JSON list of N, CA and C in Angstrom, two decimals:
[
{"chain": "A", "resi": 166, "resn": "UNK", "atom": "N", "xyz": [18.83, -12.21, 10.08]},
{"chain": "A", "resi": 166, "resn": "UNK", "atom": "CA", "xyz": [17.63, -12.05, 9.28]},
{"chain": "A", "resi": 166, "resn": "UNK", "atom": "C", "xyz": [17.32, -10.57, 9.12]},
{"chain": "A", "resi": 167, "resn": "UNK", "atom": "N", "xyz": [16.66, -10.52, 7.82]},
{"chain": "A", "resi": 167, "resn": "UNK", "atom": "CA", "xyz": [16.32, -8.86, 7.83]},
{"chain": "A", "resi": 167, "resn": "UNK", "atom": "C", "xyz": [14.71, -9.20, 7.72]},
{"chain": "A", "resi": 168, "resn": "UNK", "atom": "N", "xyz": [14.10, -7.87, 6.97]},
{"chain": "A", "resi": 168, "resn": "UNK", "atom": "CA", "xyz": [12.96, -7.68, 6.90]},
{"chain": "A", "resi": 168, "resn": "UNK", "atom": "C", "xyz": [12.99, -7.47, 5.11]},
{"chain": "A", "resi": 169, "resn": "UNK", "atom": "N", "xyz": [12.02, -7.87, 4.35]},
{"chain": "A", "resi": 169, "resn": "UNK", "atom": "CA", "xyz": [12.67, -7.80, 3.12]},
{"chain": "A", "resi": 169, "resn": "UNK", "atom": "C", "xyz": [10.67, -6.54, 2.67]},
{"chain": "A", "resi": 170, "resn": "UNK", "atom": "N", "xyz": [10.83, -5.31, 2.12]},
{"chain": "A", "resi": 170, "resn": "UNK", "atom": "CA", "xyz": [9.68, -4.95, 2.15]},
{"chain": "A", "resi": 170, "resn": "UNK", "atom": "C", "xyz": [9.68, -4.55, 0.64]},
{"chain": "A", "resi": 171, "resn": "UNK", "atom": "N", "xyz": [8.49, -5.07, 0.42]},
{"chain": "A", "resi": 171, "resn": "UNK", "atom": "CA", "xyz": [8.79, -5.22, -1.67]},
{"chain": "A", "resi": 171, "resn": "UNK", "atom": "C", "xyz": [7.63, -3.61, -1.69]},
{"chain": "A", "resi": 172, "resn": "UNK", "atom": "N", "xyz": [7.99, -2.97, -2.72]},
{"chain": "A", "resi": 172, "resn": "UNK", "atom": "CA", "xyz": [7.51, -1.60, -3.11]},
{"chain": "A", "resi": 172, "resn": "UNK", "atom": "C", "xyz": [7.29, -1.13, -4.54]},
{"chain": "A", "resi": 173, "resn": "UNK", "atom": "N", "xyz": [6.46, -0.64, -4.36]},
{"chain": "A", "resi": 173, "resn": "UNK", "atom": "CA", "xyz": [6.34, -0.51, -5.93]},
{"chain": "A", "resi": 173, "resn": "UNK", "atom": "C", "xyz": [7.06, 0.93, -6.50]},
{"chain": "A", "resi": 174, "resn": "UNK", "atom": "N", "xyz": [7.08, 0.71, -8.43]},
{"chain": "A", "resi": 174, "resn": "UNK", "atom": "CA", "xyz": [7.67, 2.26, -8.29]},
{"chain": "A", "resi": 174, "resn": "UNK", "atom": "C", "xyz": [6.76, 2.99, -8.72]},
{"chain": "A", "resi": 175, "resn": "UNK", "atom": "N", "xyz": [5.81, 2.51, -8.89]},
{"chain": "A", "resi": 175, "resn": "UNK", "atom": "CA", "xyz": [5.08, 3.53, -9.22]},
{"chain": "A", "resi": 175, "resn": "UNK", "atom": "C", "xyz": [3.81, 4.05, -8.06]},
{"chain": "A", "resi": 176, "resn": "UNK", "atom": "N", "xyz": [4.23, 5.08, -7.84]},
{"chain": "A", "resi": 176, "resn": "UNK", "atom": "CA", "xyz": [3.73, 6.16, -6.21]},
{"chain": "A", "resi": 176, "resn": "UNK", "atom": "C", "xyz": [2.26, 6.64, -6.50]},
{"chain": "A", "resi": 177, "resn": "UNK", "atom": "N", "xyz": [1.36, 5.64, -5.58]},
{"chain": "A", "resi": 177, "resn": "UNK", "atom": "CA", "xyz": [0.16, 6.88, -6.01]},
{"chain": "A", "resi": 177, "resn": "UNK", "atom": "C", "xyz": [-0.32, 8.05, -4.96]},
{"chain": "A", "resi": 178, "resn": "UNK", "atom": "N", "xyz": [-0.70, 8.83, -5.30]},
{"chain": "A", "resi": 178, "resn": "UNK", "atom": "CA", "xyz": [-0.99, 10.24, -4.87]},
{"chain": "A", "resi": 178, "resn": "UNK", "atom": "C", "xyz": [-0.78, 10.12, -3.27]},
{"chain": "A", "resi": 179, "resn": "UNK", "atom": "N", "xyz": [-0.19, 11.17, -2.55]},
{"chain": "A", "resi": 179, "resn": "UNK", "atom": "CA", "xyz": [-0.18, 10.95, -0.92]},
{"chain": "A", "resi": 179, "resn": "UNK", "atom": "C", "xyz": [1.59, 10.07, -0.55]},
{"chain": "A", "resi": 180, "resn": "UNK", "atom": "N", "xyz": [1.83, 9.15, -1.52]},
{"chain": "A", "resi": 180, "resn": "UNK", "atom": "CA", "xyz": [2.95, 8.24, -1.15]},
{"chain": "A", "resi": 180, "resn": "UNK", "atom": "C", "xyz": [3.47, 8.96, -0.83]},
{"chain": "A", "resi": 181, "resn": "UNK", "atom": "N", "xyz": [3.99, 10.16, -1.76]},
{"chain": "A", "resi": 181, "resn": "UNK", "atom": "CA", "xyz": [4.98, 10.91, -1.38]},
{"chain": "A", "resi": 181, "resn": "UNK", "atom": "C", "xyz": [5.52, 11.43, 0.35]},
{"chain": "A", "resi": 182, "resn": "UNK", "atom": "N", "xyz": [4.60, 11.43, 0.86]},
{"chain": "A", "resi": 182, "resn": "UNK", "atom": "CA", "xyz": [4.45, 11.86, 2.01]},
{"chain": "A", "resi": 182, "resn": "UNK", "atom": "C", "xyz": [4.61, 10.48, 3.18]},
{"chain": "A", "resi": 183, "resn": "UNK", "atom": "N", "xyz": [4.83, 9.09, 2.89]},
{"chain": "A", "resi": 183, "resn": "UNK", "atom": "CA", "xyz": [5.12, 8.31, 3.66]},
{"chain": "A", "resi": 183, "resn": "UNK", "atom": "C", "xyz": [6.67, 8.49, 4.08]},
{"chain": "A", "resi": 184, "resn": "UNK", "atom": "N", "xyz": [6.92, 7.77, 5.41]},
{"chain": "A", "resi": 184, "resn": "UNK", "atom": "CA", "xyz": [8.36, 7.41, 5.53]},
{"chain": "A", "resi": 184, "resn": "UNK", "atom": "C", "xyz": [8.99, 6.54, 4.65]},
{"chain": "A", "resi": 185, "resn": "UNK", "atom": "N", "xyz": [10.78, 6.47, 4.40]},
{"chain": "A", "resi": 185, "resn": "UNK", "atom": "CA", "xyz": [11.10, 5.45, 2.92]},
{"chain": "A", "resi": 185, "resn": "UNK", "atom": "C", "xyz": [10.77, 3.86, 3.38]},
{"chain": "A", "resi": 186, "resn": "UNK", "atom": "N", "xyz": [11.15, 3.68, 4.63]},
{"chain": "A", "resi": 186, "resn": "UNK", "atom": "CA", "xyz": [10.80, 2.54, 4.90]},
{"chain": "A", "resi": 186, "resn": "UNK", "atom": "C", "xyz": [8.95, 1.97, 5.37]},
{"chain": "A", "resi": 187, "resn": "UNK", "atom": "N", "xyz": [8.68, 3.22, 5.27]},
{"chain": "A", "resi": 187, "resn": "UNK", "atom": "CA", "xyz": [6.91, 3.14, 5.47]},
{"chain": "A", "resi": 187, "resn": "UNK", "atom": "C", "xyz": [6.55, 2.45, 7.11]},
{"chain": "A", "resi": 188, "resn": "UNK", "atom": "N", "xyz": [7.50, 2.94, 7.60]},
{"chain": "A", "resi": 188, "resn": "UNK", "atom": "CA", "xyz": [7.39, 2.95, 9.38]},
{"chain": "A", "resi": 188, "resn": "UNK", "atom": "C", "xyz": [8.35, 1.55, 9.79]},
{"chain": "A", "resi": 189, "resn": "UNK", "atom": "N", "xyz": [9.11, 0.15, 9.25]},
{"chain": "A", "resi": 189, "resn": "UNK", "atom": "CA", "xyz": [8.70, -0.89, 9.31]},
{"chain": "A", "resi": 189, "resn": "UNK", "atom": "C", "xyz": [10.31, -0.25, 10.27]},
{"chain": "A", "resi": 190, "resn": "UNK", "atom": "N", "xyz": [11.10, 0.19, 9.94]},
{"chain": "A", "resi": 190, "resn": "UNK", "atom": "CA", "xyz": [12.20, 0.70, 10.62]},
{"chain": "A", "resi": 190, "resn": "UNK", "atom": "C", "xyz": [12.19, 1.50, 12.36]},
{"chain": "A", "resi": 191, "resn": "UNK", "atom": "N", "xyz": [10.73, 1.86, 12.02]},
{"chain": "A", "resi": 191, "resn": "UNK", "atom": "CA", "xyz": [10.54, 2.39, 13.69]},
{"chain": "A", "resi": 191, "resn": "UNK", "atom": "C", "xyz": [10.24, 0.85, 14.89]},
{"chain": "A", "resi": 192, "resn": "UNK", "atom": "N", "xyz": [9.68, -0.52, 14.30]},
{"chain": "A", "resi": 192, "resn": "UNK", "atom": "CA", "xyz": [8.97, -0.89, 15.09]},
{"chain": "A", "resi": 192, "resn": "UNK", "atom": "C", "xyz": [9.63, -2.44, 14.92]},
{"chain": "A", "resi": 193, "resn": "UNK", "atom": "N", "xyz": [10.94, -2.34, 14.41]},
{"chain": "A", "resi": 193, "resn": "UNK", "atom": "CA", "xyz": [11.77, -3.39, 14.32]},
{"chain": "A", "resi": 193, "resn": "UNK", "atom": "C", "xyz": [13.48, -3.15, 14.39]},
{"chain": "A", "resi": 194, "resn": "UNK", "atom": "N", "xyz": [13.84, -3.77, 15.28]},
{"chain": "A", "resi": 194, "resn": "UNK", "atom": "CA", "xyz": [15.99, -3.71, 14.75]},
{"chain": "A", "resi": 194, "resn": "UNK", "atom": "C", "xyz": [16.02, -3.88, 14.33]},
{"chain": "A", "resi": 195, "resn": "UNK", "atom": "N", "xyz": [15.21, -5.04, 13.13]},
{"chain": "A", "resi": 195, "resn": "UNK", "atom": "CA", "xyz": [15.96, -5.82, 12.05]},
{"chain": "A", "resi": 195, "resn": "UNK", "atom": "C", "xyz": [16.07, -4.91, 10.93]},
{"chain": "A", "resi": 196, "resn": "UNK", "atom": "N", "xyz": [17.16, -4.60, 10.16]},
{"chain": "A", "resi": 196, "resn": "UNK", "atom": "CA", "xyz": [17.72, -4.50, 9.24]},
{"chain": "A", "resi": 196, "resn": "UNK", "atom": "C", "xyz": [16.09, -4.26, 7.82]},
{"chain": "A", "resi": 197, "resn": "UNK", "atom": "N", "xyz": [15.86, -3.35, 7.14]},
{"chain": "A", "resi": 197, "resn": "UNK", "atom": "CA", "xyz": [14.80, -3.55, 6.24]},
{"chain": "A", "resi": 197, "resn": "UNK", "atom": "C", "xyz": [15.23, -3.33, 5.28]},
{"chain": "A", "resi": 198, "resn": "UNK", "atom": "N", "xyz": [15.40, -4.29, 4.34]},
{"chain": "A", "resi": 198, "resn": "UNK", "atom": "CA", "xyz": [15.74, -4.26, 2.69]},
{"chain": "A", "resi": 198, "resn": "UNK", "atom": "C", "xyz": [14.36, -3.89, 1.54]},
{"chain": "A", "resi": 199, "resn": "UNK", "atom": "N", "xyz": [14.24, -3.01, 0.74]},
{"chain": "A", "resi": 199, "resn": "UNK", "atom": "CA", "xyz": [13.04, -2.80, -0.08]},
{"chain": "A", "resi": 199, "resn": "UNK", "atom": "C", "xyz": [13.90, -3.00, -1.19]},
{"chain": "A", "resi": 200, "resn": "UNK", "atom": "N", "xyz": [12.76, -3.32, -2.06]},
{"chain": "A", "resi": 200, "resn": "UNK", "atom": "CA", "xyz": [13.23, -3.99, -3.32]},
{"chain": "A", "resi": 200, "resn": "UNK", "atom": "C", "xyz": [11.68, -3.77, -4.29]},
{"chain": "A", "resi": 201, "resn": "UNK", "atom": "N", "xyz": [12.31, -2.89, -4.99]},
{"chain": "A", "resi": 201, "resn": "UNK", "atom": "CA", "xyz": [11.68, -1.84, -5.47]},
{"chain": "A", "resi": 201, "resn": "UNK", "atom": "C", "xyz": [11.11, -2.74, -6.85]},
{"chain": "A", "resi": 202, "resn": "UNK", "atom": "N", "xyz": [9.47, -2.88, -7.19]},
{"chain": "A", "resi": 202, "resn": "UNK", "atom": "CA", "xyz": [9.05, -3.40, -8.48]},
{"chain": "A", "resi": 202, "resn": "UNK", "atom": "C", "xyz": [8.15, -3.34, -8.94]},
{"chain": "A", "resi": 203, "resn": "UNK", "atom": "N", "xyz": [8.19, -3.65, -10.67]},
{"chain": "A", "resi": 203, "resn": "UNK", "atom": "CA", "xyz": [7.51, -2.52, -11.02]},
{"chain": "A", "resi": 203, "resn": "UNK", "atom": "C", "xyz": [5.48, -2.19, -10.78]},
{"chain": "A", "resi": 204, "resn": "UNK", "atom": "N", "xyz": [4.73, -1.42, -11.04]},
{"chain": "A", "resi": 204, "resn": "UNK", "atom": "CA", "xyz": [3.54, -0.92, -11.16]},
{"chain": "A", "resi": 204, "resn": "UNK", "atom": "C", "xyz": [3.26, -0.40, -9.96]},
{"chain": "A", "resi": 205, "resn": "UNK", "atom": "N", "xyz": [2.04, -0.32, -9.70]},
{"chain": "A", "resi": 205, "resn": "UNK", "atom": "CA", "xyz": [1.45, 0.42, -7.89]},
{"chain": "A", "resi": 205, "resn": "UNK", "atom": "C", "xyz": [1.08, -0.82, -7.25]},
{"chain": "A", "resi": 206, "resn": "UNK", "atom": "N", "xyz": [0.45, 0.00, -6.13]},
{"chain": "A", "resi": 206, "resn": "UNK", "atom": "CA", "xyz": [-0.41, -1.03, -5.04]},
{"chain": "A", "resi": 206, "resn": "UNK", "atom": "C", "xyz": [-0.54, -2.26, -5.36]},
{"chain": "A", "resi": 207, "resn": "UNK", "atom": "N", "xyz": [-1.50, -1.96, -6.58]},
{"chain": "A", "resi": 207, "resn": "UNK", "atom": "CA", "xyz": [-2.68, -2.97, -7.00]},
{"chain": "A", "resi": 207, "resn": "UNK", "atom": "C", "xyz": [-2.11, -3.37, -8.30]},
{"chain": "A", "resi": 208, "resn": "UNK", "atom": "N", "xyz": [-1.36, -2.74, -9.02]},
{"chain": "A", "resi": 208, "resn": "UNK", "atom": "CA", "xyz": [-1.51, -3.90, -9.72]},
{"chain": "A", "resi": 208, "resn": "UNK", "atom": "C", "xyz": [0.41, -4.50, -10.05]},
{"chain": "A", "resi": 209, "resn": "UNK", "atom": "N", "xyz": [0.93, -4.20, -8.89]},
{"chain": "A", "resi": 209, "resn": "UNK", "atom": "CA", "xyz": [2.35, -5.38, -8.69]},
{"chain": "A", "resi": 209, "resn": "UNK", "atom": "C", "xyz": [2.07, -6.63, -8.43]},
{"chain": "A", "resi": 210, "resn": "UNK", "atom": "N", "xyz": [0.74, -6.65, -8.51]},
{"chain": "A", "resi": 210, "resn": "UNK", "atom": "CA", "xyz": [-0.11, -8.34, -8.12]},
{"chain": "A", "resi": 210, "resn": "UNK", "atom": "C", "xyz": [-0.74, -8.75, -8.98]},
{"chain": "A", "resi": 211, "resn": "UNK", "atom": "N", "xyz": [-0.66, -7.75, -10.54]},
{"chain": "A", "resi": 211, "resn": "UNK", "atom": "CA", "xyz": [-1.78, -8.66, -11.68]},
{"chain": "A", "resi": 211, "resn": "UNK", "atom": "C", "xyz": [-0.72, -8.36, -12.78]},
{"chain": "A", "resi": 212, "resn": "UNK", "atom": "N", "xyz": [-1.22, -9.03, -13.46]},
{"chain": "A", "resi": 212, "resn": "UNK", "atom": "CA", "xyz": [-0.21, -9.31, -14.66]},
{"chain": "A", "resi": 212, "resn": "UNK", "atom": "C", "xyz": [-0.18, -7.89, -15.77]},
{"chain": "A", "resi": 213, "resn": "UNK", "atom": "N", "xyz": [1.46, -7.84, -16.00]},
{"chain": "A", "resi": 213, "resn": "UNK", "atom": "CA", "xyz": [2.08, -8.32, -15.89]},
{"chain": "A", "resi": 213, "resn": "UNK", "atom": "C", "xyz": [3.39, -8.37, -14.70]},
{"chain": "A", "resi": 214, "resn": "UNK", "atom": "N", "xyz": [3.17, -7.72, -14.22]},
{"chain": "A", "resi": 214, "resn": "UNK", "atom": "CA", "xyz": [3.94, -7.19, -13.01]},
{"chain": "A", "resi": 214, "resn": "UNK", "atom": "C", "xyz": [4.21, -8.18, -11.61]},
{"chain": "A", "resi": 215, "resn": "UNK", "atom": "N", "xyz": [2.79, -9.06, -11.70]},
{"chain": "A", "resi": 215, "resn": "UNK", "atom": "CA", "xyz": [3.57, -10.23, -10.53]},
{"chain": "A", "resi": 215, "resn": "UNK", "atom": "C", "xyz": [4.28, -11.41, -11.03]},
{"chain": "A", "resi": 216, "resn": "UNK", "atom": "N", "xyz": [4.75, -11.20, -12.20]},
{"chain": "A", "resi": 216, "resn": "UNK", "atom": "CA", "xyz": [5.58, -12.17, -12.82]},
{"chain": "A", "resi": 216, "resn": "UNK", "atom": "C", "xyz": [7.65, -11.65, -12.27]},
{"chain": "A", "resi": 217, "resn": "UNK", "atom": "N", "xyz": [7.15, -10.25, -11.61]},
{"chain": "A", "resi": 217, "resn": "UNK", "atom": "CA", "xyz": [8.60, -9.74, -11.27]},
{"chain": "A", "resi": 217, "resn": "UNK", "atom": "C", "xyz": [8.41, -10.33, -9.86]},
{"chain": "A", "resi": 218, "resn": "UNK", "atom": "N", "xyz": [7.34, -9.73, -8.66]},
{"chain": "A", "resi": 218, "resn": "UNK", "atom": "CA", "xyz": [6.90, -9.81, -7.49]},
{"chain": "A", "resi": 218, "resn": "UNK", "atom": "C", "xyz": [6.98, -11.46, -7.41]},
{"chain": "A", "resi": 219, "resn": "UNK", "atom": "N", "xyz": [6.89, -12.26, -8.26]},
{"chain": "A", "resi": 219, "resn": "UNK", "atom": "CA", "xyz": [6.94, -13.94, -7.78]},
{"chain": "A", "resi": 219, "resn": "UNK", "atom": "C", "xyz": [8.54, -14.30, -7.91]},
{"chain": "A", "resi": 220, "resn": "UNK", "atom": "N", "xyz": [8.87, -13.69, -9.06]},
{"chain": "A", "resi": 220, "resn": "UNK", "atom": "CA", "xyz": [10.63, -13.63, -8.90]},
{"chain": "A", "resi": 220, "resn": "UNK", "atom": "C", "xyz": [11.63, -13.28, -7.98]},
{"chain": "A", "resi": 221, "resn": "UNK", "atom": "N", "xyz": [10.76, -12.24, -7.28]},
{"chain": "A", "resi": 221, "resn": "UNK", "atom": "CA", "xyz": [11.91, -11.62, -5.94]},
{"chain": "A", "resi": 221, "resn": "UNK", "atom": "C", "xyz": [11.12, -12.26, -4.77]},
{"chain": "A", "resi": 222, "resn": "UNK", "atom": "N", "xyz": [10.14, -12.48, -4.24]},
{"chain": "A", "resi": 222, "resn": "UNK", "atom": "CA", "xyz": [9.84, -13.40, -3.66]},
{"chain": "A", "resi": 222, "resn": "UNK", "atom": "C", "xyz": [10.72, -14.92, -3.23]},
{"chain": "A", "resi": 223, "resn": "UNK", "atom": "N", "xyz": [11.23, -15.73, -4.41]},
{"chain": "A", "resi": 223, "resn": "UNK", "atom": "CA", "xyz": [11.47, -16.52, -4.53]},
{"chain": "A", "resi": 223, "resn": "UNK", "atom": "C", "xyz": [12.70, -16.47, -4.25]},
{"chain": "A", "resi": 224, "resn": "UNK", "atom": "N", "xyz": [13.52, -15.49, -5.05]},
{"chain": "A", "resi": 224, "resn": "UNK", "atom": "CA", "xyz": [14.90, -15.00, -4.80]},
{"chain": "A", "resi": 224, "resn": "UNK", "atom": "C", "xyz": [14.97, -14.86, -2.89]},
{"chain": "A", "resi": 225, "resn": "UNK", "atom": "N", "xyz": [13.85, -13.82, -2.79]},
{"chain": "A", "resi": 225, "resn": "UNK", "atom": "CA", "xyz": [14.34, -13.64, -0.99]},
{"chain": "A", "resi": 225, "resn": "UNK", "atom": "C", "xyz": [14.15, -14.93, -0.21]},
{"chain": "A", "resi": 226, "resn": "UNK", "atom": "N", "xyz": [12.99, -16.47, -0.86]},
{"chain": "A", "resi": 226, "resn": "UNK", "atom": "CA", "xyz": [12.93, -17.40, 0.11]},
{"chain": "A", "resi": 226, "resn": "UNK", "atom": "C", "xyz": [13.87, -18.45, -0.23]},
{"chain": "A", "resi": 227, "resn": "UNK", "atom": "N", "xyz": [14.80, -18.47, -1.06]},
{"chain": "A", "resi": 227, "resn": "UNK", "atom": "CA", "xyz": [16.06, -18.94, -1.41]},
{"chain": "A", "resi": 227, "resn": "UNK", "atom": "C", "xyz": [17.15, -18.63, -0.77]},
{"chain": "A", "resi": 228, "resn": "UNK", "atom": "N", "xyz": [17.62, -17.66, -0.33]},
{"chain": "A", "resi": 228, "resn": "UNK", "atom": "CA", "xyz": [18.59, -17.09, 0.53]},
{"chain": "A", "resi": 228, "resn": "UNK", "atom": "C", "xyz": [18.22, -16.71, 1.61]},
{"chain": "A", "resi": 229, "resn": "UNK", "atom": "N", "xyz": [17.16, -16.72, 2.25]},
{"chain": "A", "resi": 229, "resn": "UNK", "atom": "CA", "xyz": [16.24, -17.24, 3.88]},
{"chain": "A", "resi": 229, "resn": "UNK", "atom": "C", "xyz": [16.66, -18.97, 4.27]},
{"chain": "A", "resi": 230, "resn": "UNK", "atom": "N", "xyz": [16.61, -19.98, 3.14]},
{"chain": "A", "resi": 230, "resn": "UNK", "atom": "CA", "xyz": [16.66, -20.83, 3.41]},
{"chain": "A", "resi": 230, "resn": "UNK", "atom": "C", "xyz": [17.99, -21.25, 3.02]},
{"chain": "A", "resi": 231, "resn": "UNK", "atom": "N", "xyz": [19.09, -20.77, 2.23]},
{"chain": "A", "resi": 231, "resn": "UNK", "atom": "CA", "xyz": [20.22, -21.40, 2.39]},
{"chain": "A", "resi": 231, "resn": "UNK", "atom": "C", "xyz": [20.99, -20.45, 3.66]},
{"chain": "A", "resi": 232, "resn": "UNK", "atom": "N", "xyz": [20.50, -19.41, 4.05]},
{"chain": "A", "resi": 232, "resn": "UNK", "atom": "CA", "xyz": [20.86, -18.62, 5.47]},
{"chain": "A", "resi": 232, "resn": "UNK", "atom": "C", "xyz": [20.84, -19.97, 6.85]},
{"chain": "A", "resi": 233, "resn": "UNK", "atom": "N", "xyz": [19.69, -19.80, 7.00]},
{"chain": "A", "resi": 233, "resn": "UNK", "atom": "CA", "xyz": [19.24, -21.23, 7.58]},
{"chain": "A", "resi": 233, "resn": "UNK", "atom": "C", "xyz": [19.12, -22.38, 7.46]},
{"chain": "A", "resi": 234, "resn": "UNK", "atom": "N", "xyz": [19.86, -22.79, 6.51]},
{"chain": "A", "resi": 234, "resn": "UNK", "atom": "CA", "xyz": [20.50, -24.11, 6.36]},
{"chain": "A", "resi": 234, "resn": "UNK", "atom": "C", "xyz": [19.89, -25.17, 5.80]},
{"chain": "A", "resi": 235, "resn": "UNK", "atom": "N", "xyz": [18.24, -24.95, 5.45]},
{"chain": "A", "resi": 235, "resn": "UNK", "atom": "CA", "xyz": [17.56, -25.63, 4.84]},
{"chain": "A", "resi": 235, "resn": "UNK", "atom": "C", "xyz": [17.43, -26.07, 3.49]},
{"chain": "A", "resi": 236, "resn": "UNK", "atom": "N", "xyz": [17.06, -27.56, 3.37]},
{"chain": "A", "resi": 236, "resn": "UNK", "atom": "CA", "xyz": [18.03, -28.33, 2.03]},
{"chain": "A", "resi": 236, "resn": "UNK", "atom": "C", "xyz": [17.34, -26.99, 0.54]},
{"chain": "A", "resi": 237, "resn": "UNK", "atom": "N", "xyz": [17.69, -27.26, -0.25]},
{"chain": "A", "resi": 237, "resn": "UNK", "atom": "CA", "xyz": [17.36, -26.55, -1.34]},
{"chain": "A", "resi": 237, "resn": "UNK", "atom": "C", "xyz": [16.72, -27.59, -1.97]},
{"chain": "A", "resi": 238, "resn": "UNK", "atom": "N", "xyz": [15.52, -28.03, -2.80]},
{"chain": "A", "resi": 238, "resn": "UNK", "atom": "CA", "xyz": [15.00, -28.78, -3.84]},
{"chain": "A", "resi": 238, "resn": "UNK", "atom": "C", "xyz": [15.86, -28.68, -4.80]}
]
């Protein structure tokens, strides 16, 4: 299993200055995949932009669950 950490590309003021993995790499072994999409913070969650964020979502709980063996619908 990894850690899957969704990000936006668009950086607001200060981002610049975070770590790439935004700490999740200091306070876990597991493996952290970011998957970069599109708008900021706030609005990778309003339309139109969580129409990508529900897509990779889905994508990562699809291959969580054929990882783990669980039936597919």
């Amino acid at each position: 299993q990894e850690i899957t950490l969704f990000r936006a590309t668009e950086q607001e003021r200060g981002d610049q200055h975070l770590p790439n993995c935004l700490g999740w790499s200091e306070i876990s072994v597991k493996p952290v995949q970011q998957m970069m999409l599109p708008g900021n913070h706030s609005s990778m969650v309003q339309y139109p932009h969580v129409a990508k964020l529900v897509q990779a979502l889905r994508q990562r709980l699809d291959a969580t669950k054929s990882k783990i063996g669980v039936p597919m619908p």
